[in-house]
Amino acid sequence: MKVTYDRETDTLVIVLRQDRIRESDEVLPGVIADYDYDGRVARFEILRASHTVDKADEMQFMVAAALGEPT
C-alpha cells in the first residue's frame, strides 16, 4: 500500500494495488474509487484533502493484529 499527498493539487491518493484502472466512481463528494479490471478497488483519491482529512501532510500507520494473535 502506498499513500501520497500532493500539496499543489491538495490530493491524497491511497494505492491498494498497482493494477491497471478500468473505471472510476465518485463514491462520496470528492472521494473517487478506482477499480481494476476484476472490479476490485485499487486506489482511492481524496480531492481537497486538507478540507477532508486532518493533517493531510502527516501520516500515522497502524497494523491491527489478526484474530487470535497476541496484541
PDB file of C-alpha atoms in Angstrom:
ATOM      1  CA  MET A   1       0.000   0.000   0.000  1.00  0.00           C
ATOM      2  CA  LYS A   2       1.214   3.481  -0.843  1.00  0.00           C
ATOM      3  CA  VAL A   3      -0.129   6.833   0.350  1.00  0.00           C
ATOM      4  CA  THR A   4       0.864  10.123  -1.254  1.00  0.00           C
ATOM      5  CA  TYR A   5      -0.239  13.689  -0.667  1.00  0.00           C
ATOM      6  CA  ASP A   6       0.270  16.371  -3.310  1.00  0.00           C
ATOM      7  CA  ARG A   7       0.171  19.823  -1.696  1.00  0.00           C
ATOM      8  CA  GLU A   8      -0.044  21.580  -5.061  1.00  0.00           C
ATOM      9  CA  THR A   9      -3.279  19.799  -6.057  1.00  0.00           C
ATOM     10  CA  ASP A  10      -4.390  19.123  -2.443  1.00  0.00           C
ATOM     11  CA  THR A  11      -4.989  15.480  -3.376  1.00  0.00           C
ATOM     12  CA  LEU A  12      -4.436  12.418  -1.180  1.00  0.00           C
ATOM     13  CA  VAL A  13      -4.036   9.135  -3.051  1.00  0.00           C
ATOM     14  CA  ILE A  14      -4.175   5.733  -1.353  1.00  0.00           C
ATOM     15  CA  VAL A  15      -2.951   2.961  -3.647  1.00  0.00           C
ATOM     16  CA  LEU A  16      -4.002  -0.510  -2.541  1.00  0.00           C
ATOM     17  CA  ARG A  17      -2.598  -2.331  -5.590  1.00  0.00           C
ATOM     18  CA  GLN A  18      -0.744  -1.297  -8.734  1.00  0.00           C
ATOM     19  CA  ASP A  19      -3.274  -2.867 -11.132  1.00  0.00           C
ATOM     20  CA  ARG A  20      -4.474  -1.047 -14.230  1.00  0.00           C
ATOM     21  CA  ILE A  21      -7.587   1.050 -13.660  1.00  0.00           C
ATOM     22  CA  ARG A  22     -10.689   0.137 -15.623  1.00  0.00           C
ATOM     23  CA  GLU A  23     -13.146   2.640 -14.197  1.00  0.00           C
ATOM     24  CA  SER A  24     -13.552   5.268 -11.521  1.00  0.00           C
ATOM     25  CA  ASP A  25     -16.546   6.289  -9.454  1.00  0.00           C
ATOM     26  CA  GLU A  26     -17.069   9.255  -7.160  1.00  0.00           C
ATOM     27  CA  VAL A  27     -18.377   7.329  -4.127  1.00  0.00           C
ATOM     28  CA  LEU A  28     -18.760  10.468  -1.985  1.00  0.00           C
ATOM     29  CA  PRO A  29     -18.303  14.110  -2.941  1.00  0.00           C
ATOM     30  CA  GLY A  30     -14.556  14.491  -3.532  1.00  0.00           C
ATOM     31  CA  VAL A  31     -13.756  10.806  -2.919  1.00  0.00           C
ATOM     32  CA  ILE A  32     -13.014   8.751  -6.010  1.00  0.00           C
ATOM     33  CA  ALA A  33     -12.636   4.965  -6.009  1.00  0.00           C
ATOM     34  CA  ASP A  34     -10.650   3.490  -8.897  1.00  0.00           C
ATOM     35  CA  TYR A  35     -11.463  -0.099  -9.846  1.00  0.00           C
ATOM     36  CA  ASP A  36      -9.236  -2.624 -11.611  1.00  0.00           C
ATOM     37  CA  TYR A  37     -10.316  -4.994 -14.382  1.00  0.00           C
ATOM     38  CA  ASP A  38     -11.513  -7.567 -11.806  1.00  0.00           C
ATOM     39  CA  GLY A  39     -13.822  -4.999 -10.160  1.00  0.00           C
ATOM     40  CA  ARG A  40     -11.667  -4.629  -7.030  1.00  0.00           C
ATOM     41  CA  VAL A  41     -10.845  -1.232  -5.539  1.00  0.00           C
ATOM     42  CA  ALA A  42      -7.251  -0.454  -6.497  1.00  0.00           C
ATOM     43  CA  ARG A  43      -6.978   3.168  -5.394  1.00  0.00           C
ATOM     44  CA  PHE A  44      -8.786   5.971  -3.582  1.00  0.00           C
ATOM     45  CA  GLU A  45      -8.328   9.634  -4.437  1.00  0.00           C
ATOM     46  CA  ILE A  46      -9.421  12.303  -1.970  1.00  0.00           C
ATOM     47  CA  LEU A  47      -9.792  15.727  -3.561  1.00  0.00           C
ATOM     48  CA  ARG A  48      -9.419  18.874  -1.441  1.00  0.00           C
ATOM     49  CA  ALA A  49      -7.774  16.598   1.105  1.00  0.00           C
ATOM     50  CA  SER A  50      -6.812  19.376   3.508  1.00  0.00           C
ATOM     51  CA  HIS A  51     -10.544  20.094   3.939  1.00  0.00           C
ATOM     52  CA  THR A  52     -11.432  16.411   4.406  1.00  0.00           C
ATOM     53  CA  VAL A  53      -8.518  14.831   6.277  1.00  0.00           C
ATOM     54  CA  ASP A  54      -6.956  16.135   9.490  1.00  0.00           C
ATOM     55  CA  LYS A  55      -3.281  16.917   8.839  1.00  0.00           C
ATOM     56  CA  ALA A  56      -3.265  15.587   5.253  1.00  0.00           C
ATOM     57  CA  ASP A  57       0.510  16.062   5.066  1.00  0.00           C
ATOM     58  CA  GLU A  58       1.135  13.790   8.088  1.00  0.00           C
ATOM     59  CA  MET A  59       0.503  10.075   8.377  1.00  0.00           C
ATOM     60  CA  GLN A  60       0.201   7.552  11.165  1.00  0.00           C
ATOM     61  CA  PHE A  61       0.336   3.882  10.252  1.00  0.00           C
ATOM     62  CA  MET A  62      -1.155   1.098  12.346  1.00  0.00           C
ATOM     63  CA  VAL A  63      -1.380  -2.618  11.723  1.00  0.00           C
ATOM     64  CA  ALA A  64      -4.028  -4.443  13.737  1.00  0.00           C
ATOM     65  CA  ALA A  65      -3.311  -7.977  14.898  1.00  0.00           C
ATOM     66  CA  ALA A  66      -5.278 -10.732  13.193  1.00  0.00           C
ATOM     67  CA  LEU A  67      -7.893 -12.535  15.259  1.00  0.00           C
ATOM     68  CA  GLY A  68      -6.266 -14.987  17.618  1.00  0.00           C
ATOM     69  CA  GLU A  69      -2.862 -13.261  17.549  1.00  0.00           C
ATOM     70  CA  PRO A  70      -1.480 -11.570  20.660  1.00  0.00           C
ATOM     71  CA  THR A  71      -1.675  -7.764  20.615  1.00  0.00           C
TER      72      THR A  71
END
